[in-house]
């Protein structure tokens, strides 16, 4: 009898241990993915795929000059109804149930910080193949005056396709919104929003650290808008990892996001002019200064002090 009870006890312990293992595996079978909104145009790379855009034909007579961009104080948009398409095996996969997460974001404020929008769980090993969300409202503030911004019906719902991100760990999807090239002036007080977005998968978050700093001109804050670009290594003929404008009200302070340790180069341009070229806004500028530095070698966060 004692022998039978001993065997039963051993079997019970094994069942409990197996059950705990199963529960542990189930709990760890999900990865948390955060969606982060940031600014700038992130260039091509293994984990970055800029969105392509169709032409906009209603630009009117204001397409030749765009000096008003430097006067933008706020560009507030409402983003909502996020969803993603994923696959756990052969085939194109399926769309997750849309999540209504309405949030008003000032795109100009993204020049100085990232904003976490939402977080969702996805099975480890699944592949994210597309993202979708909506931009439903927009307002621009210029010289303390606010104006409604039209969003073309074909641009309100944004679908980012042809991704191939295998999710094996917690990470972030960074949606980089280039606000300086996303707004078009179509009349004296009329504006149109055509969102220009790039996207990047940030895995191994524990190995990513911020690059930030301040730019001064002759020891004081700049009195003109600046353009700043971050390059991998020393090759500044390549597409920059980050390219963004620093408005005058930022007083030369900049934030370039989180990046892996390594060698990077920062280039700063001044004397900015803005012109329309077709459906795009281009920058003309003069190089003011540049520096190459090691990031994450001695300190996690790199703080740069640049002058010109």
PDB file of C-alpha atoms in Angstrom:
ATOM      1  CA  UNK A   1       0.000   0.000   0.000  1.00  0.00           C
ATOM      2  CA  UNK A   2       2.813   2.352   0.920  1.00  0.00           C
ATOM      3  CA  UNK A   3       4.536   1.514  -2.363  1.00  0.00           C
ATOM      4  CA  UNK A   4       1.366   2.343  -4.285  1.00  0.00           C
ATOM      5  CA  UNK A   5       1.029   5.650  -2.451  1.00  0.00           C
ATOM      6  CA  UNK A   6       4.668   6.489  -3.162  1.00  0.00           C
ATOM      7  CA  UNK A   7       4.238   5.801  -6.883  1.00  0.00           C
ATOM      8  CA  UNK A   8       1.057   7.884  -6.914  1.00  0.00           C
ATOM      9  CA  UNK A   9       2.856  10.746  -5.171  1.00  0.00           C
ATOM     10  CA  UNK A  10       5.732  10.634  -7.659  1.00  0.00           C
ATOM     11  CA  UNK A  11       3.312  10.627 -10.590  1.00  0.00           C
ATOM     12  CA  UNK A  12       1.392  13.545  -9.056  1.00  0.00           C
ATOM     13  CA  UNK A  13       4.589  15.552  -8.634  1.00  0.00           C
ATOM     14  CA  UNK A  14       5.561  14.884 -12.260  1.00  0.00           C
ATOM     15  CA  UNK A  15       2.104  15.943 -13.469  1.00  0.00           C
ATOM     16  CA  UNK A  16       2.302  19.165 -11.454  1.00  0.00           C
ATOM     17  CA  UNK A  17       5.809  19.900 -12.739  1.00  0.00           C
ATOM     18  CA  UNK A  18       4.736  19.223 -16.325  1.00  0.00           C
ATOM     19  CA  UNK A  19       1.686  21.465 -15.892  1.00  0.00           C
ATOM     20  CA  UNK A  20       3.832  24.276 -14.476  1.00  0.00           C
ATOM     21  CA  UNK A  21       6.217  23.927 -17.403  1.00  0.00           C
ATOM     22  CA  UNK A  22       3.299  24.080 -19.842  1.00  0.00           C
ATOM     23  CA  UNK A  23       1.885  27.179 -18.114  1.00  0.00           C
ATOM     24  CA  UNK A  24       5.324  28.812 -18.105  1.00  0.00           C
ATOM     25  CA  UNK A  25       5.749  28.116 -21.806  1.00  0.00           C
ATOM     26  CA  UNK A  26       2.291  29.493 -22.517  1.00  0.00           C
ATOM     27  CA  UNK A  27       3.002  32.664 -20.543  1.00  0.00           C
ATOM     28  CA  UNK A  28       6.311  33.201 -22.326  1.00  0.00           C
ATOM     29  CA  UNK A  29       4.941  32.439 -25.799  1.00  0.00           C
ATOM     30  CA  UNK A  30       3.853  36.060 -26.328  1.00  0.00           C
ATOM     31  CA  UNK A  31       5.994  39.081 -27.157  1.00  0.00           C
ATOM     32  CA  UNK A  32       5.024  42.651 -26.323  1.00  0.00           C
ATOM     33  CA  UNK A  33       5.299  45.095 -29.194  1.00  0.00           C
ATOM     34  CA  UNK A  34       5.047  48.847 -28.572  1.00  0.00           C
ATOM     35  CA  UNK A  35       4.210  51.352 -31.291  1.00  0.00           C
ATOM     36  CA  UNK A  36       6.251  54.542 -30.894  1.00  0.00           C
ATOM     37  CA  UNK A  37       5.726  57.782 -32.804  1.00  0.00           C
ATOM     38  CA  UNK A  38       8.824  59.803 -33.640  1.00  0.00           C
ATOM     39  CA  UNK A  39       9.848  62.435 -36.174  1.00  0.00           C
ATOM     40  CA  UNK A  40      12.234  62.610 -39.079  1.00  0.00           C
ATOM     41  CA  UNK A  41      12.872  60.648 -42.219  1.00  0.00           C
ATOM     42  CA  UNK A  42      14.686  57.402 -41.554  1.00  0.00           C
ATOM     43  CA  UNK A  43      16.565  56.122 -44.565  1.00  0.00           C
ATOM     44  CA  UNK A  44      16.822  52.745 -46.188  1.00  0.00           C
ATOM     45  CA  UNK A  45      18.367  49.845 -44.310  1.00  0.00           C
ATOM     46  CA  UNK A  46      17.830  46.277 -43.219  1.00  0.00           C
ATOM     47  CA  UNK A  47      15.049  47.243 -40.839  1.00  0.00           C
ATOM     48  CA  UNK A  48      13.688  50.417 -42.411  1.00  0.00           C
ATOM     49  CA  UNK A  49      11.270  50.674 -45.318  1.00  0.00           C
ATOM     50  CA  UNK A  50      10.111  54.184 -46.281  1.00  0.00           C
ATOM     51  CA  UNK A  51       6.552  54.458 -47.537  1.00  0.00           C
ATOM     52  CA  UNK A  52       5.923  55.218 -51.192  1.00  0.00           C
ATOM     53  CA  UNK A  53       3.409  57.898 -52.165  1.00  0.00           C
ATOM     54  CA  UNK A  54       1.173  58.581 -55.108  1.00  0.00           C
ATOM     55  CA  UNK A  55       1.068  62.028 -56.693  1.00  0.00           C
ATOM     56  CA  UNK A  56      -1.103  64.838 -55.351  1.00  0.00           C
ATOM     57  CA  UNK A  57      -2.358  67.017 -58.176  1.00  0.00           C
ATOM     58  CA  UNK A  58      -4.125  69.792 -56.175  1.00  0.00           C
ATOM     59  CA  UNK A  59      -1.130  71.791 -55.018  1.00  0.00           C
ATOM     60  CA  UNK A  60      -2.250  75.087 -56.521  1.00  0.00           C
ATOM     61  CA  UNK A  61       0.020  78.069 -57.087  1.00  0.00           C
ATOM     62  CA  UNK A  62       1.866  77.784 -53.754  1.00  0.00           C
ATOM     63  CA  UNK A  63       4.068  74.896 -54.837  1.00  0.00           C
ATOM     64  CA  UNK A  64       7.103  76.984 -55.769  1.00  0.00           C
ATOM     65  CA  UNK A  65       8.048  78.396 -52.357  1.00  0.00           C
ATOM     66  CA  UNK A  66       7.447  77.090 -48.856  1.00  0.00           C
ATOM     67  CA  UNK A  67       9.059  79.586 -46.438  1.00  0.00           C
ATOM     68  CA  UNK A  68       6.056  79.233 -44.071  1.00  0.00           C
ATOM     69  CA  UNK A  69       7.221  75.778 -42.927  1.00  0.00           C
ATOM     70  CA  UNK A  70       9.783  77.310 -40.553  1.00  0.00           C
ATOM     71  CA  UNK A  71       6.956  79.270 -38.864  1.00  0.00           C
ATOM     72  CA  UNK A  72       4.887  76.201 -37.945  1.00  0.00           C
ATOM     73  CA  UNK A  73       4.471  76.020 -34.151  1.00  0.00           C
ATOM     74  CA  UNK A  74       2.185  72.981 -33.948  1.00  0.00           C
ATOM     75  CA  UNK A  75       0.868  70.343 -36.319  1.00  0.00           C
ATOM     76  CA  UNK A  76      -1.689  68.380 -34.334  1.00  0.00           C
ATOM     77  CA  UNK A  77      -3.163  65.203 -35.805  1.00  0.00           C
ATOM     78  CA  UNK A  78      -5.530  62.592 -34.406  1.00  0.00           C
ATOM     79  CA  UNK A  79      -4.345  59.006 -34.966  1.00  0.00           C
ATOM     80  CA  UNK A  80      -6.688  56.077 -34.355  1.00  0.00           C
ATOM     81  CA  UNK A  81      -7.850  52.532 -35.216  1.00  0.00           C
ATOM     82  CA  UNK A  82      -4.555  50.683 -35.252  1.00  0.00           C
ATOM     83  CA  UNK A  83      -4.294  47.132 -36.640  1.00  0.00           C
ATOM     84  CA  UNK A  84      -1.596  44.789 -37.901  1.00  0.00           C
ATOM     85  CA  UNK A  85      -1.455  41.825 -40.250  1.00  0.00           C
ATOM     86  CA  UNK A  86       0.532  38.828 -39.094  1.00  0.00           C
ATOM     87  CA  UNK A  87       1.287  35.273 -40.093  1.00  0.00           C
ATOM     88  CA  UNK A  88       2.072  32.241 -37.939  1.00  0.00           C
ATOM     89  CA  UNK A  89       2.658  29.883 -40.852  1.00  0.00           C
ATOM     90  CA  UNK A  90       2.509  29.595 -44.657  1.00  0.00           C
ATOM     91  CA  UNK A  91       0.228  32.104 -46.331  1.00  0.00           C
ATOM     92  CA  UNK A  92      -0.401  35.836 -46.194  1.00  0.00           C
ATOM     93  CA  UNK A  93      -1.754  35.807 -42.637  1.00  0.00           C
ATOM     94  CA  UNK A  94      -4.682  37.681 -41.119  1.00  0.00           C
ATOM     95  CA  UNK A  95      -5.511  41.115 -39.757  1.00  0.00           C
ATOM     96  CA  UNK A  96      -5.809  41.514 -35.993  1.00  0.00           C
ATOM     97  CA  UNK A  97      -9.015  43.064 -34.674  1.00  0.00           C
ATOM     98  CA  UNK A  98      -8.597  46.859 -34.985  1.00  0.00           C
ATOM     99  CA  UNK A  99      -7.864  48.672 -31.741  1.00  0.00           C
ATOM    100  CA  UNK A 100      -9.459  52.085 -31.252  1.00  0.00           C
ATOM    101  CA  UNK A 101      -6.742  54.168 -29.619  1.00  0.00           C
ATOM    102  CA  UNK A 102      -7.536  57.795 -30.372  1.00  0.00           C
ATOM    103  CA  UNK A 103      -4.725  60.163 -29.492  1.00  0.00           C
ATOM    104  CA  UNK A 104      -3.979  63.719 -30.588  1.00  0.00           C
ATOM    105  CA  UNK A 105      -0.284  64.148 -31.321  1.00  0.00           C
ATOM    106  CA  UNK A 106       1.625  67.339 -32.012  1.00  0.00           C
ATOM    107  CA  UNK A 107       3.975  66.141 -34.749  1.00  0.00           C
ATOM    108  CA  UNK A 108       6.326  69.080 -34.127  1.00  0.00           C
ATOM    109  CA  UNK A 109       6.823  67.946 -30.503  1.00  0.00           C
ATOM    110  CA  UNK A 110       8.213  64.651 -31.822  1.00  0.00           C
ATOM    111  CA  UNK A 111      11.399  66.546 -32.682  1.00  0.00           C
ATOM    112  CA  UNK A 112      12.333  66.421 -28.996  1.00  0.00           C
ATOM    113  CA  UNK A 113      10.938  63.081 -27.819  1.00  0.00           C
ATOM    114  CA  UNK A 114       9.342  59.796 -28.823  1.00  0.00           C
ATOM    115  CA  UNK A 115       5.701  59.187 -27.849  1.00  0.00           C
ATOM    116  CA  UNK A 116       4.448  55.689 -27.005  1.00  0.00           C
ATOM    117  CA  UNK A 117       1.096  55.176 -28.723  1.00  0.00           C
ATOM    118  CA  UNK A 118       0.032  51.635 -27.802  1.00  0.00           C
ATOM    119  CA  UNK A 119       1.273  48.124 -26.949  1.00  0.00           C
ATOM    120  CA  UNK A 120      -0.036  44.768 -28.164  1.00  0.00           C
ATOM    121  CA  UNK A 121       0.820  41.089 -27.691  1.00  0.00           C
ATOM    122  CA  UNK A 122       1.756  38.806 -30.574  1.00  0.00           C
ATOM    123  CA  UNK A 123       2.777  35.114 -30.591  1.00  0.00           C
ATOM    124  CA  UNK A 124       6.535  34.653 -30.584  1.00  0.00           C
ATOM    125  CA  UNK A 125       7.683  33.469 -33.981  1.00  0.00           C
ATOM    126  CA  UNK A 126       4.858  35.270 -35.770  1.00  0.00           C
ATOM    127  CA  UNK A 127       5.710  37.535 -38.702  1.00  0.00           C
ATOM    128  CA  UNK A 128       4.284  41.059 -38.955  1.00  0.00           C
ATOM    129  CA  UNK A 129       3.604  41.713 -42.624  1.00  0.00           C
ATOM    130  CA  UNK A 130       1.607  44.985 -42.548  1.00  0.00           C
ATOM    131  CA  UNK A 131       0.355  47.822 -40.342  1.00  0.00           C
ATOM    132  CA  UNK A 132      -2.703  50.037 -40.686  1.00  0.00           C
ATOM    133  CA  UNK A 133      -3.990  53.106 -38.862  1.00  0.00           C
ATOM    134  CA  UNK A 134      -5.952  56.276 -39.548  1.00  0.00           C
ATOM    135  CA  UNK A 135      -5.284  60.002 -39.364  1.00  0.00           C
ATOM    136  CA  UNK A 136      -8.716  61.558 -38.952  1.00  0.00           C
ATOM    137  CA  UNK A 137      -8.181  65.209 -38.001  1.00  0.00           C
ATOM    138  CA  UNK A 138      -5.428  67.798 -38.301  1.00  0.00           C
ATOM    139  CA  UNK A 139      -4.796  71.409 -37.276  1.00  0.00           C
ATOM    140  CA  UNK A 140      -1.752  73.575 -37.938  1.00  0.00           C
ATOM    141  CA  UNK A 141      -0.691  76.572 -35.831  1.00  0.00           C
ATOM    142  CA  UNK A 142       1.400  79.254 -37.554  1.00  0.00           C
ATOM    143  CA  UNK A 143       2.350  82.526 -35.842  1.00  0.00           C
ATOM    144  CA  UNK A 144      -0.173  81.806 -33.051  1.00  0.00           C
ATOM    145  CA  UNK A 145      -3.016  81.341 -35.549  1.00  0.00           C
ATOM    146  CA  UNK A 146      -4.648  77.899 -35.965  1.00  0.00           C
ATOM    147  CA  UNK A 147      -5.956  76.600 -39.303  1.00  0.00           C
ATOM    148  CA  UNK A 148      -7.846  73.395 -40.146  1.00  0.00           C
ATOM    149  CA  UNK A 149      -5.912  70.987 -42.355  1.00  0.00           C
ATOM    150  CA  UNK A 150      -7.623  68.950 -45.054  1.00  0.00           C
ATOM    151  CA  UNK A 151      -6.833  65.234 -45.192  1.00  0.00           C
ATOM    152  CA  UNK A 152      -7.523  63.699 -48.622  1.00  0.00           C
ATOM    153  CA  UNK A 153      -9.839  60.686 -48.332  1.00  0.00           C
ATOM    154  CA  UNK A 154      -7.229  58.449 -49.910  1.00  0.00           C
ATOM    155  CA  UNK A 155      -4.615  59.474 -47.328  1.00  0.00           C
ATOM    156  CA  UNK A 156      -6.657  59.193 -44.122  1.00  0.00           C
ATOM    157  CA  UNK A 157      -6.150  55.428 -43.845  1.00  0.00           C
ATOM    158  CA  UNK A 158      -2.457  54.548 -43.947  1.00  0.00           C
ATOM    159  CA  UNK A 159      -1.444  50.976 -44.759  1.00  0.00           C
ATOM    160  CA  UNK A 160       2.230  50.042 -44.534  1.00  0.00           C
ATOM    161  CA  UNK A 161       2.784  46.840 -46.479  1.00  0.00           C
ATOM    162  CA  UNK A 162       5.517  44.346 -47.388  1.00  0.00           C
ATOM    163  CA  UNK A 163       7.030  44.036 -43.929  1.00  0.00           C
ATOM    164  CA  UNK A 164       8.750  40.844 -42.893  1.00  0.00           C
ATOM    165  CA  UNK A 165       9.471  41.173 -39.170  1.00  0.00           C
ATOM    166  CA  UNK A 166       9.781  37.902 -37.277  1.00  0.00           C
ATOM    167  CA  UNK A 167       8.929  38.649 -33.655  1.00  0.00           C
ATOM    168  CA  UNK A 168      10.982  36.552 -31.238  1.00  0.00           C
ATOM    169  CA  UNK A 169      11.339  39.132 -28.458  1.00  0.00           C
ATOM    170  CA  UNK A 170       9.784  42.270 -27.027  1.00  0.00           C
ATOM    171  CA  UNK A 171      10.456  45.313 -29.192  1.00  0.00           C
ATOM    172  CA  UNK A 172       9.202  48.557 -30.705  1.00  0.00           C
ATOM    173  CA  UNK A 173       7.835  49.648 -34.038  1.00  0.00           C
ATOM    174  CA  UNK A 174       9.010  53.227 -34.605  1.00  0.00           C
ATOM    175  CA  UNK A 175       6.781  55.209 -36.976  1.00  0.00           C
ATOM    176  CA  UNK A 176       8.881  58.180 -38.119  1.00  0.00           C
ATOM    177  CA  UNK A 177       6.660  60.999 -39.370  1.00  0.00           C
ATOM    178  CA  UNK A 178       8.364  63.663 -41.458  1.00  0.00           C
ATOM    179  CA  UNK A 179       6.036  66.552 -40.610  1.00  0.00           C
ATOM    180  CA  UNK A 180       8.019  69.119 -42.616  1.00  0.00           C
ATOM    181  CA  UNK A 181       7.214  67.256 -45.836  1.00  0.00           C
ATOM    182  CA  UNK A 182       3.734  66.067 -44.870  1.00  0.00           C
ATOM    183  CA  UNK A 183       1.903  69.386 -45.024  1.00  0.00           C
ATOM    184  CA  UNK A 184       1.162  71.286 -48.227  1.00  0.00           C
ATOM    185  CA  UNK A 185      -0.117  74.840 -48.579  1.00  0.00           C
ATOM    186  CA  UNK A 186      -2.958  74.888 -51.115  1.00  0.00           C
ATOM    187  CA  UNK A 187      -4.222  78.456 -50.634  1.00  0.00           C
ATOM    188  CA  UNK A 188      -3.726  81.639 -48.605  1.00  0.00           C
ATOM    189  CA  UNK A 189      -4.950  79.984 -45.393  1.00  0.00           C
ATOM    190  CA  UNK A 190      -5.546  76.474 -46.713  1.00  0.00           C
ATOM    191  CA  UNK A 191      -3.436  73.401 -45.960  1.00  0.00           C
ATOM    192  CA  UNK A 192      -3.426  69.723 -46.855  1.00  0.00           C
ATOM    193  CA  UNK A 193      -1.909  66.792 -44.956  1.00  0.00           C
ATOM    194  CA  UNK A 194      -0.274  63.986 -46.922  1.00  0.00           C
ATOM    195  CA  UNK A 195       1.461  61.901 -44.217  1.00  0.00           C
ATOM    196  CA  UNK A 196       5.014  60.923 -45.060  1.00  0.00           C
ATOM    197  CA  UNK A 197       6.055  58.027 -42.868  1.00  0.00           C
ATOM    198  CA  UNK A 198       8.981  55.647 -42.537  1.00  0.00           C
ATOM    199  CA  UNK A 199       9.042  52.698 -40.148  1.00  0.00           C
ATOM    200  CA  UNK A 200      11.642  50.713 -38.272  1.00  0.00           C
ATOM    201  CA  UNK A 201      11.688  47.621 -36.060  1.00  0.00           C
ATOM    202  CA  UNK A 202      13.635  48.148 -32.829  1.00  0.00           C
ATOM    203  CA  UNK A 203      14.556  44.814 -31.289  1.00  0.00           C
ATOM    204  CA  UNK A 204      16.918  44.101 -28.392  1.00  0.00           C
ATOM    205  CA  UNK A 205      15.704  47.236 -26.618  1.00  0.00           C
ATOM    206  CA  UNK A 206      18.170  46.754 -23.779  1.00  0.00           C
ATOM    207  CA  UNK A 207      20.965  47.448 -26.282  1.00  0.00           C
ATOM    208  CA  UNK A 208      19.536  50.742 -27.573  1.00  0.00           C
ATOM    209  CA  UNK A 209      20.453  54.146 -26.147  1.00  0.00           C
ATOM    210  CA  UNK A 210      19.557  57.730 -26.954  1.00  0.00           C
ATOM    211  CA  UNK A 211      21.586  60.242 -28.930  1.00  0.00           C
ATOM    212  CA  UNK A 212      20.762  63.841 -28.039  1.00  0.00           C
ATOM    213  CA  UNK A 213      22.395  67.188 -27.452  1.00  0.00           C
ATOM    214  CA  UNK A 214      22.439  70.906 -28.130  1.00  0.00           C
ATOM    215  CA  UNK A 215      23.704  73.171 -30.908  1.00  0.00           C
ATOM    216  CA  UNK A 216      24.898  76.718 -30.252  1.00  0.00           C
ATOM    217  CA  UNK A 217      25.931  79.521 -32.596  1.00  0.00           C
ATOM    218  CA  UNK A 218      28.761  81.705 -31.258  1.00  0.00           C
ATOM    219  CA  UNK A 219      27.889  80.519 -27.764  1.00  0.00           C
ATOM    220  CA  UNK A 220      24.160  81.331 -27.937  1.00  0.00           C
ATOM    221  CA  UNK A 221      20.992  79.573 -29.082  1.00  0.00           C
ATOM    222  CA  UNK A 222      20.487  79.582 -32.885  1.00  0.00           C
ATOM    223  CA  UNK A 223      18.097  82.195 -34.254  1.00  0.00           C
ATOM    224  CA  UNK A 224      17.317  80.179 -37.391  1.00  0.00           C
ATOM    225  CA  UNK A 225      15.868  76.701 -38.026  1.00  0.00           C
ATOM    226  CA  UNK A 226      18.482  73.993 -38.532  1.00  0.00           C
ATOM    227  CA  UNK A 227      18.528  70.610 -40.213  1.00  0.00           C
ATOM    228  CA  UNK A 228      20.331  67.691 -38.560  1.00  0.00           C
ATOM    229  CA  UNK A 229      21.212  64.271 -39.970  1.00  0.00           C
ATOM    230  CA  UNK A 230      22.557  61.132 -38.290  1.00  0.00           C
ATOM    231  CA  UNK A 231      24.687  58.725 -40.361  1.00  0.00           C
ATOM    232  CA  UNK A 232      25.985  55.268 -39.618  1.00  0.00           C
ATOM    233  CA  UNK A 233      29.793  55.400 -39.608  1.00  0.00           C
ATOM    234  CA  UNK A 234      31.573  58.162 -41.511  1.00  0.00           C
ATOM    235  CA  UNK A 235      29.911  57.879 -44.935  1.00  0.00           C
ATOM    236  CA  UNK A 236      27.691  60.952 -45.229  1.00  0.00           C
ATOM    237  CA  UNK A 237      26.894  60.241 -48.877  1.00  0.00           C
ATOM    238  CA  UNK A 238      24.631  57.404 -47.735  1.00  0.00           C
ATOM    239  CA  UNK A 239      20.981  57.859 -46.759  1.00  0.00           C
ATOM    240  CA  UNK A 240      20.856  59.232 -43.196  1.00  0.00           C
ATOM    241  CA  UNK A 241      19.445  57.086 -40.422  1.00  0.00           C
ATOM    242  CA  UNK A 242      17.591  60.159 -39.130  1.00  0.00           C
ATOM    243  CA  UNK A 243      16.947  63.523 -40.776  1.00  0.00           C
ATOM    244  CA  UNK A 244      14.924  66.179 -38.970  1.00  0.00           C
ATOM    245  CA  UNK A 245      14.486  69.913 -38.597  1.00  0.00           C
ATOM    246  CA  UNK A 246      15.255  71.783 -35.355  1.00  0.00           C
ATOM    247  CA  UNK A 247      12.826  74.725 -35.029  1.00  0.00           C
ATOM    248  CA  UNK A 248      14.054  78.007 -33.504  1.00  0.00           C
ATOM    249  CA  UNK A 249      11.900  77.493 -30.380  1.00  0.00           C
ATOM    250  CA  UNK A 250      13.909  74.337 -29.561  1.00  0.00           C
ATOM    251  CA  UNK A 251      16.900  76.646 -28.893  1.00  0.00           C
ATOM    252  CA  UNK A 252      19.265  74.197 -30.557  1.00  0.00           C
ATOM    253  CA  UNK A 253      18.219  71.152 -28.489  1.00  0.00           C
ATOM    254  CA  UNK A 254      17.817  67.932 -30.466  1.00  0.00           C
ATOM    255  CA  UNK A 255      16.885  64.279 -29.942  1.00  0.00           C
ATOM    256  CA  UNK A 256      17.857  61.675 -32.551  1.00  0.00           C
ATOM    257  CA  UNK A 257      16.269  58.573 -31.022  1.00  0.00           C
ATOM    258  CA  UNK A 258      17.725  55.339 -29.652  1.00  0.00           C
ATOM    259  CA  UNK A 259      20.447  53.437 -31.506  1.00  0.00           C
ATOM    260  CA  UNK A 260      22.845  50.536 -31.078  1.00  0.00           C
ATOM    261  CA  UNK A 261      26.394  51.242 -29.868  1.00  0.00           C
ATOM    262  CA  UNK A 262      28.788  52.110 -32.675  1.00  0.00           C
ATOM    263  CA  UNK A 263      30.388  54.881 -34.707  1.00  0.00           C
ATOM    264  CA  UNK A 264      28.101  57.607 -36.043  1.00  0.00           C
ATOM    265  CA  UNK A 265      28.401  60.985 -37.753  1.00  0.00           C
ATOM    266  CA  UNK A 266      26.140  63.988 -37.191  1.00  0.00           C
ATOM    267  CA  UNK A 267      25.861  66.759 -39.793  1.00  0.00           C
ATOM    268  CA  UNK A 268      24.119  70.099 -39.134  1.00  0.00           C
ATOM    269  CA  UNK A 269      22.944  72.474 -41.878  1.00  0.00           C
ATOM    270  CA  UNK A 270      21.803  76.106 -41.659  1.00  0.00           C
ATOM    271  CA  UNK A 271      20.576  78.760 -44.129  1.00  0.00           C
ATOM    272  CA  UNK A 272      17.548  76.572 -44.854  1.00  0.00           C
ATOM    273  CA  UNK A 273      15.185  77.268 -47.728  1.00  0.00           C
ATOM    274  CA  UNK A 274      12.201  75.102 -48.603  1.00  0.00           C
ATOM    275  CA  UNK A 275      10.886  74.522 -52.106  1.00  0.00           C
ATOM    276  CA  UNK A 276       8.283  72.266 -53.631  1.00  0.00           C
ATOM    277  CA  UNK A 277       9.518  69.802 -56.217  1.00  0.00           C
ATOM    278  CA  UNK A 278       6.515  68.080 -57.688  1.00  0.00           C
ATOM    279  CA  UNK A 279       4.601  66.695 -54.702  1.00  0.00           C
ATOM    280  CA  UNK A 280       7.556  66.858 -52.327  1.00  0.00           C
ATOM    281  CA  UNK A 281       9.150  69.567 -50.228  1.00  0.00           C
ATOM    282  CA  UNK A 282      12.931  69.713 -50.526  1.00  0.00           C
ATOM    283  CA  UNK A 283      15.543  71.436 -48.389  1.00  0.00           C
ATOM    284  CA  UNK A 284      18.365  73.633 -49.613  1.00  0.00           C
ATOM    285  CA  UNK A 285      20.965  74.366 -46.959  1.00  0.00           C
ATOM    286  CA  UNK A 286      24.603  75.043 -46.100  1.00  0.00           C
ATOM    287  CA  UNK A 287      26.631  72.647 -43.993  1.00  0.00           C
ATOM    288  CA  UNK A 288      27.375  74.347 -40.648  1.00  0.00           C
ATOM    289  CA  UNK A 289      29.222  71.621 -38.726  1.00  0.00           C
ATOM    290  CA  UNK A 290      29.749  67.884 -38.413  1.00  0.00           C
ATOM    291  CA  UNK A 291      31.248  65.447 -35.944  1.00  0.00           C
ATOM    292  CA  UNK A 292      31.995  61.720 -35.795  1.00  0.00           C
ATOM    293  CA  UNK A 293      31.661  60.008 -32.421  1.00  0.00           C
ATOM    294  CA  UNK A 294      31.465  56.648 -30.647  1.00  0.00           C
ATOM    295  CA  UNK A 295      28.020  55.952 -29.235  1.00  0.00           C
ATOM    296  CA  UNK A 296      27.469  53.681 -26.233  1.00  0.00           C
ATOM    297  CA  UNK A 297      31.175  53.084 -25.662  1.00  0.00           C
ATOM    298  CA  UNK A 298      31.577  54.704 -22.241  1.00  0.00           C
ATOM    299  CA  UNK A 299      28.028  55.906 -21.464  1.00  0.00           C
ATOM    300  CA  UNK A 300      24.663  54.540 -22.465  1.00  0.00           C
ATOM    301  CA  UNK A 301      23.250  57.910 -23.573  1.00  0.00           C
ATOM    302  CA  UNK A 302      25.371  60.126 -25.827  1.00  0.00           C
ATOM    303  CA  UNK A 303      25.010  63.873 -25.272  1.00  0.00           C
ATOM    304  CA  UNK A 304      26.616  66.023 -27.949  1.00  0.00           C
ATOM    305  CA  UNK A 305      27.527  69.713 -27.686  1.00  0.00           C
ATOM    306  CA  UNK A 306      27.868  71.136 -31.192  1.00  0.00           C
ATOM    307  CA  UNK A 307      28.741  74.649 -32.253  1.00  0.00           C
ATOM    308  CA  UNK A 308      29.067  76.571 -35.520  1.00  0.00           C
TER     309      UNK A 308
END
